[in-house]
XYZ file of N, CA and C in Angstrom:
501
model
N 0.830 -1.197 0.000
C 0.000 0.000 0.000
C 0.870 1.254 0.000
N 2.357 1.363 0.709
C 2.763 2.580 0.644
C 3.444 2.658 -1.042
N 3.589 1.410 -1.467
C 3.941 2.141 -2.820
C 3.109 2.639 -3.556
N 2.168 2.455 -3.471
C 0.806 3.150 -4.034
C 0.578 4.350 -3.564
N 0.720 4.731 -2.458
C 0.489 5.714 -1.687
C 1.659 7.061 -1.804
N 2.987 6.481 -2.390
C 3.940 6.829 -2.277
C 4.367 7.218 -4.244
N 3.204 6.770 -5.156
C 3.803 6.751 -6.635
C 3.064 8.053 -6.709
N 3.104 8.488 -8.154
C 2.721 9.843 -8.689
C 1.095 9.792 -8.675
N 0.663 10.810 -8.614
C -0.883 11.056 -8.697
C -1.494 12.376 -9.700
N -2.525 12.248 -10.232
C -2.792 12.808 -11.622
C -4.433 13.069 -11.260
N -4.894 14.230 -11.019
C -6.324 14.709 -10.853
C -6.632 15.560 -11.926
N -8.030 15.030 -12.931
C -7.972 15.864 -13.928
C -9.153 16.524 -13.116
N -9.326 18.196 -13.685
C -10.312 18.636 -13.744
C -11.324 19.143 -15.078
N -11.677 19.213 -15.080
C -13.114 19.598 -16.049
C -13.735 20.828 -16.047
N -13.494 22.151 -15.655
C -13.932 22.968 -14.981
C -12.453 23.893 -14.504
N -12.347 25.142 -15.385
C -11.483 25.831 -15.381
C -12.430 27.485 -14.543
N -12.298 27.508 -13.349
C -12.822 28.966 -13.166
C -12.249 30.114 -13.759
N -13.435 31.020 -14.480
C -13.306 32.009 -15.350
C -12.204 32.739 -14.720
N -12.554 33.001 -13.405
C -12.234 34.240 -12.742
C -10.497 34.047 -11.685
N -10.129 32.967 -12.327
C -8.707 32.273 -11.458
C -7.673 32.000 -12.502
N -6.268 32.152 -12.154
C -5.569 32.706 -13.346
C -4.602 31.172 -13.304
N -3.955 30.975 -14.060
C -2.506 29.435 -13.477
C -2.360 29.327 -12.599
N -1.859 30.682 -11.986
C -1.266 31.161 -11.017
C -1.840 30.289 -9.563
N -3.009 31.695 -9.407
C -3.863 31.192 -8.473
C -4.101 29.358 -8.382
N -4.756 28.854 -9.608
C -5.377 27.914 -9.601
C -3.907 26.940 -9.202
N -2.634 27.005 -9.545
C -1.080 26.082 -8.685
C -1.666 26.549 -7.625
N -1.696 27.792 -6.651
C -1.562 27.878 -5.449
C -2.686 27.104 -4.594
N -3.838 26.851 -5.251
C -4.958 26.405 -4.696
C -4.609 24.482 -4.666
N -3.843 23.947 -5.833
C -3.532 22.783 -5.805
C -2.457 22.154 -5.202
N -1.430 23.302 -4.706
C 0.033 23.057 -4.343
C -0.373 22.971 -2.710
N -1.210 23.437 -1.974
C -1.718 23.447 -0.707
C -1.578 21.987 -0.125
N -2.152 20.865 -1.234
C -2.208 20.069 -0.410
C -0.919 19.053 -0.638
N -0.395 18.879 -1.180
C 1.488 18.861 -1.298
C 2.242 19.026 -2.682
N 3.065 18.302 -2.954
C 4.342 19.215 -3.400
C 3.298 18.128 -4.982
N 3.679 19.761 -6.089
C 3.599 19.384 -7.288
C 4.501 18.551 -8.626
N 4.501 17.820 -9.189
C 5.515 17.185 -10.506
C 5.751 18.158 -10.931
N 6.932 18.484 -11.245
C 7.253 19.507 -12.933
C 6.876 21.068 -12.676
N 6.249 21.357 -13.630
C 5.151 22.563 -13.770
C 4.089 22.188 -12.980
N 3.414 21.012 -12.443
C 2.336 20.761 -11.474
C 0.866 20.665 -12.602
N 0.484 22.142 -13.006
C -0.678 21.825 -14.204
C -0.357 22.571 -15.623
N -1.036 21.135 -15.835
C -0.968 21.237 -17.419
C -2.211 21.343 -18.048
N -2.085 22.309 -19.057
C -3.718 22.944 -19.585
C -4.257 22.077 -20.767
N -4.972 21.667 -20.914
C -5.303 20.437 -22.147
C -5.062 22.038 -23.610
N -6.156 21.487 -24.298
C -5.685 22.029 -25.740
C -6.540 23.165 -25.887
N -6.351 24.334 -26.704
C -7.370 25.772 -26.174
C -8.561 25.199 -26.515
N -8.877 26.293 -25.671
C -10.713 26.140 -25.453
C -11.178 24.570 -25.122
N -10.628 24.245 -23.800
C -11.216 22.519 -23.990
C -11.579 22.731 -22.495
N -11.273 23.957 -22.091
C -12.031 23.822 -20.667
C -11.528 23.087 -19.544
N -10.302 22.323 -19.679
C -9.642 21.291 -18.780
C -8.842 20.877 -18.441
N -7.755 20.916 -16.912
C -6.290 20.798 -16.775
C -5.976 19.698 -16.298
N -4.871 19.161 -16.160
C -4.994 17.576 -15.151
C -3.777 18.536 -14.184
N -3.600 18.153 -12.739
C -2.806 18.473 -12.080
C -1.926 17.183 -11.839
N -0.246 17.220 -11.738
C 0.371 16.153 -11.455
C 1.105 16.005 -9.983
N 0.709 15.219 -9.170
C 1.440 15.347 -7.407
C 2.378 14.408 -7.347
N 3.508 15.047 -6.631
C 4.501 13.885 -6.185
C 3.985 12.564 -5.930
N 3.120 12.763 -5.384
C 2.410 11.587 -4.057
C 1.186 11.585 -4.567
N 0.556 10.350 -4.226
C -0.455 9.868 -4.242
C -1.389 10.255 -3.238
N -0.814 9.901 -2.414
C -1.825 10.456 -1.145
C -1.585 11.837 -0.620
N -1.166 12.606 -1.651
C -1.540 14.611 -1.548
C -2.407 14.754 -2.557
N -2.326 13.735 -3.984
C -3.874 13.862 -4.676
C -5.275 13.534 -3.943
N -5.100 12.457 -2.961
C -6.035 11.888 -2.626
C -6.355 13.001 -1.738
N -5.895 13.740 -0.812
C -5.996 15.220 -0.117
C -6.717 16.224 -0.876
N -6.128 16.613 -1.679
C -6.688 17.328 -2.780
C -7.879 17.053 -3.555
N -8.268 16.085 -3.997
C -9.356 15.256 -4.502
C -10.927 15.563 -3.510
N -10.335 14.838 -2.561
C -11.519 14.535 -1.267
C -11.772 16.200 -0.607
N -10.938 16.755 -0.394
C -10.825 18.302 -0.058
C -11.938 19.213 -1.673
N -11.541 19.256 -2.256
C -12.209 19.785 -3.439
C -13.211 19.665 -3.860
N -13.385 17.926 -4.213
C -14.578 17.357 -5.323
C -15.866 17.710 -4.414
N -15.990 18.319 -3.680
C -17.323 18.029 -2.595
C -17.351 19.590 -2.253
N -16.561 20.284 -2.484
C -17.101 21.652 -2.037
C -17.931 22.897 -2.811
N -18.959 22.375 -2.762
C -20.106 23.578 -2.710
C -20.306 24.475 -2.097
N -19.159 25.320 -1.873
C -19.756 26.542 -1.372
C -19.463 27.617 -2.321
N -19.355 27.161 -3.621
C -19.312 27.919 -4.890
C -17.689 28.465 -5.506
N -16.996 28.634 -4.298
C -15.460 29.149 -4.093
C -15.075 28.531 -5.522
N -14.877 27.189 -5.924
C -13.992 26.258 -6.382
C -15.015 25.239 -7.300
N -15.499 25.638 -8.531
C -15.924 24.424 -9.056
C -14.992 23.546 -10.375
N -14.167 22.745 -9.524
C -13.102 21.612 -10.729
C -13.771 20.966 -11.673
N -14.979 20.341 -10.702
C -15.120 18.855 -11.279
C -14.070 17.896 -11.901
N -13.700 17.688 -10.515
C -12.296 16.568 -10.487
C -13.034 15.369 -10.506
N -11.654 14.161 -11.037
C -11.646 12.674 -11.235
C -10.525 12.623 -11.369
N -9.919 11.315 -11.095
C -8.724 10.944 -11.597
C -8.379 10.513 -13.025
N -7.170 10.175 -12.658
C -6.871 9.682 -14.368
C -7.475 8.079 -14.008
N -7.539 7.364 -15.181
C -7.806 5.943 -15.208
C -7.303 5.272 -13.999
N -5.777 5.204 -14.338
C -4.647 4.377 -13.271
C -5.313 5.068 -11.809
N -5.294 5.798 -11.754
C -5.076 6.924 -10.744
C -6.616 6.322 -9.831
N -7.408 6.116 -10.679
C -9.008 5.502 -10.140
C -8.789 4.367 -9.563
N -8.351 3.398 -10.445
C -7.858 2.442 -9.498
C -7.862 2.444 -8.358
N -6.194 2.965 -8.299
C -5.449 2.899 -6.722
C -6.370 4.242 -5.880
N -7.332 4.395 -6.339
C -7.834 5.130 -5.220
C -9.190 3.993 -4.695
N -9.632 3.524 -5.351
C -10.966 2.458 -5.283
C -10.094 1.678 -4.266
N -8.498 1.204 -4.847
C -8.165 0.223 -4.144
C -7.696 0.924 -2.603
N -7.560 2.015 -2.080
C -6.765 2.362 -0.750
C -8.710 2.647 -0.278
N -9.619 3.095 -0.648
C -10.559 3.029 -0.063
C -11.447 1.757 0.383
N -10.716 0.841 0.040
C -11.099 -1.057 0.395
C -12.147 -1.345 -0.483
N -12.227 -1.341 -2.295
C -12.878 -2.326 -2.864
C -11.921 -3.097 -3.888
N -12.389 -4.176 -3.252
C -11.715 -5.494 -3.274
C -11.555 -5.867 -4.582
N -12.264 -5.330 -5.422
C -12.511 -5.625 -7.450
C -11.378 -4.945 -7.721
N -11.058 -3.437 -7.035
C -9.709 -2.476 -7.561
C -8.518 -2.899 -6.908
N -8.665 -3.962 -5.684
C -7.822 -4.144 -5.091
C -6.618 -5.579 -6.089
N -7.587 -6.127 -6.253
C -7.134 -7.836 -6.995
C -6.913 -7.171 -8.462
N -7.635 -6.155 -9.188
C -7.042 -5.536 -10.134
C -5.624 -4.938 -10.461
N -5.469 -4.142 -9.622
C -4.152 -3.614 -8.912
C -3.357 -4.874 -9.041
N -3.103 -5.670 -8.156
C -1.849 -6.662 -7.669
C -2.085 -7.375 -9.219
N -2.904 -7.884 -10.064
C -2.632 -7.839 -11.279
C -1.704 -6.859 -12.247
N -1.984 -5.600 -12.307
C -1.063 -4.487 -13.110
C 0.283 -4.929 -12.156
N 0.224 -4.571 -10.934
C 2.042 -4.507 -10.592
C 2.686 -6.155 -10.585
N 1.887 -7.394 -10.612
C 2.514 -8.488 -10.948
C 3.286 -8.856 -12.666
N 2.054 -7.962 -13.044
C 2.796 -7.823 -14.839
C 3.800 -7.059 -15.142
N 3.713 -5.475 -14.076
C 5.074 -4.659 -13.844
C 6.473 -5.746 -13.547
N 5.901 -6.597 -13.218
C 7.603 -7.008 -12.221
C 7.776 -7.682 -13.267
N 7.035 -8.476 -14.224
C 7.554 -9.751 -15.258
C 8.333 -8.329 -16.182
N 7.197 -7.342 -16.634
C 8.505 -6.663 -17.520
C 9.660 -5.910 -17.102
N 9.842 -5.855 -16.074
C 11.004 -5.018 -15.678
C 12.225 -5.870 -16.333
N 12.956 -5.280 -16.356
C 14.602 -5.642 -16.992
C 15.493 -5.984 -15.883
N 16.149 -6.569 -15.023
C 16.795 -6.934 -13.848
C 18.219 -5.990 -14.555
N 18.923 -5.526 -13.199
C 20.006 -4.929 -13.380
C 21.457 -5.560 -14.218
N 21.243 -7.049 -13.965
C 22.552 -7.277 -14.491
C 22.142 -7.512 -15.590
N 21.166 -7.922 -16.334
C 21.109 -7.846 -17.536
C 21.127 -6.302 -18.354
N 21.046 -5.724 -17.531
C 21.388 -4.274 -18.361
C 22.734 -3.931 -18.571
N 23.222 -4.206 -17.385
C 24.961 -4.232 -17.146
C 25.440 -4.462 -18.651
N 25.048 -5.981 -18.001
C 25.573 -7.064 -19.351
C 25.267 -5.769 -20.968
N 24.405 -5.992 -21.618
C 24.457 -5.017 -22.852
C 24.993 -3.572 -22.630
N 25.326 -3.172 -21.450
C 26.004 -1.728 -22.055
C 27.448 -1.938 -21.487
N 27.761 -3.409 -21.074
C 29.404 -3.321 -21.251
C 29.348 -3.965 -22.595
N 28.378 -4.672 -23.347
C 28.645 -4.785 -24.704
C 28.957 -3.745 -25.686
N 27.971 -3.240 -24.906
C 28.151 -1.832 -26.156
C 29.317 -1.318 -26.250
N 30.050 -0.920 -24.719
C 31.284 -0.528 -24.607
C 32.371 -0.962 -24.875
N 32.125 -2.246 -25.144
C 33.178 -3.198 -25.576
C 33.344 -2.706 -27.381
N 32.313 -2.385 -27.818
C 32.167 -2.517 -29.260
C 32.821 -0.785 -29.661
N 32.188 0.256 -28.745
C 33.032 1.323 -28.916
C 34.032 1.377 -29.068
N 34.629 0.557 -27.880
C 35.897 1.007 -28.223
C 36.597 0.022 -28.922
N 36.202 -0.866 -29.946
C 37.000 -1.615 -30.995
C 36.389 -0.680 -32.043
N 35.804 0.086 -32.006
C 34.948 0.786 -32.978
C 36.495 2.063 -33.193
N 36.356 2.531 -32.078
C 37.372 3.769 -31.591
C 38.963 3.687 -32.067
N 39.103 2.625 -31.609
C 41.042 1.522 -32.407
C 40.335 1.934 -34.113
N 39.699 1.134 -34.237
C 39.707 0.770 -36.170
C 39.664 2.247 -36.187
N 39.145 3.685 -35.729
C 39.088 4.586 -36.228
C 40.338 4.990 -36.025
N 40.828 5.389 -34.779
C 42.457 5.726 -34.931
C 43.191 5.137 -35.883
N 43.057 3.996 -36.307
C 43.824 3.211 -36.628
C 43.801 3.763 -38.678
N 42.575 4.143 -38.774
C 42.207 4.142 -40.064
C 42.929 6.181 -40.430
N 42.570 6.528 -39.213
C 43.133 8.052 -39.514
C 44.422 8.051 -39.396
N 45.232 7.452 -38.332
C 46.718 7.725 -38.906
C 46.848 6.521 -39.946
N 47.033 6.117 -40.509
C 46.871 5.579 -42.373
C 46.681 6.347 -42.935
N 45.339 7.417 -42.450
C 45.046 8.108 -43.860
C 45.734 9.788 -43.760
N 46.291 9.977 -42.664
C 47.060 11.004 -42.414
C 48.582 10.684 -43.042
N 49.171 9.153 -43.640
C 50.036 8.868 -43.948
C 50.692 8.827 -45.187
N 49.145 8.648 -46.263
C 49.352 8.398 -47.434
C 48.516 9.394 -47.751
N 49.503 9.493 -49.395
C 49.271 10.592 -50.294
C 48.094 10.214 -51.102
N 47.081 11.115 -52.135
C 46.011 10.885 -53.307
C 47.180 11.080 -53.987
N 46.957 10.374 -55.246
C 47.905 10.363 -56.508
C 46.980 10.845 -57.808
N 46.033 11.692 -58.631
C 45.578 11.810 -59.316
C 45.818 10.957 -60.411
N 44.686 10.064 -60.575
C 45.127 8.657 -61.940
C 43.762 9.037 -62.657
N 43.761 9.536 -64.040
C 42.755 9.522 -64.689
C 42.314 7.716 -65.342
N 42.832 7.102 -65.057
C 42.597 5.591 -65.218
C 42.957 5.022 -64.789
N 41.766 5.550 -63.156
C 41.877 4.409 -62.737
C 40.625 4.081 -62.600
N 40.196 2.955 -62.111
C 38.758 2.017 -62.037
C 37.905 2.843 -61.124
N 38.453 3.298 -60.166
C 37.774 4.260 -59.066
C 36.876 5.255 -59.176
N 35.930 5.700 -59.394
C 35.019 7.145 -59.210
C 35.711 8.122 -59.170
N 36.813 8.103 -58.012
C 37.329 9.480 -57.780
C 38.439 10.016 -58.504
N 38.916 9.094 -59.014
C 40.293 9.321 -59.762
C 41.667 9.676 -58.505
N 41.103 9.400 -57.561
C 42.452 9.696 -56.479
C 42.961 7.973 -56.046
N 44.115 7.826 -55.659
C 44.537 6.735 -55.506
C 46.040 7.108 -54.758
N 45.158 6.294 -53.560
C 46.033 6.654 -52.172
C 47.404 5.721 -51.954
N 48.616 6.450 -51.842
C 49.497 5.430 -51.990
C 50.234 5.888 -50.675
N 50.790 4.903 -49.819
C 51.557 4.722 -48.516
C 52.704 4.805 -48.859
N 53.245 5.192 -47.729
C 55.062 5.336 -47.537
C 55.389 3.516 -46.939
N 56.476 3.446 -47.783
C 57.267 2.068 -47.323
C 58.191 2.183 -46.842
């Protein structure tokens, strides 16, 4: 539960007040804890609708429960979460359908994760390959810092240059 409690949280709203500027409307969302990034992001013009992004899960869930219910005209969001975000809130409020749902998504999380040494493993490959990559290049520039173009109008070549080495 605390990793749930503890991952990112995403409250969209629906309901942009006329009369409240970015500004204001961060300060009204940042209250209940610390924001992702920029915190809100404005959907596309004229669509009427921002999603806010929280460190934490459970400062959306603050924010959410604090907001979605207040009628006293101050503040109309019309908040929901994002999809994911519904979930793990169904599931920390104890129904058992979002709960067995849940431990499904993060049991499929763990099959795809990549384990560390197998990552190891391919980027000392890679590094291995750089730097045989890195030799053949040194190796190819002093050669070609060594030898002269010889201008051959016949020769088989495209370029008519024909590189000849010191012996």
């Amino acid at each position: 539960m605390n990793e749930i409690l503890n991952s990112n949280g995403i409250i969209i709203c629906k309901n942009i007040p006329v009369d409240k500027n970015r500004f204001e409307i961060t300060e009204i969302f940042s209250k209940y804890g610390p924001l992702l990034g920029e915190g809100i992001h404005f959907g596309k013009k004229n669509s009427n609708m921002f999603y806010v992004k929280y460190v934490y899960f459970k400062d959306a869930i603050k924010a959410y429960e604090s907001l979605k219910d207040n009628k006293t005209g101050e503040y109309d969001f019309r908040l929901s979460f994002s999809k994911n975000d519904e979930i793990k809130y169904r599931a920390v409020k104890g129904n058992k359908k979002a709960v067995e749902e849940l431990k499904y998504i993060y049991k499929n999380n763990e099959q795809i994760k990549v384990d560390d040494d197998m990552t190891n493993d391919i980027l000392n490959e890679i590094n291995e390959q750089n730097t045989e990559l890195k030799a053949d290049l040194k190796n190819y520039l002093s050669l070609n810092c060594l030898c002269a173009y010889n201008f051959d109008e016949n020769s088989k070549h495209d370029n008519y240059l024909t590189p000849t080495f010191p012996k």
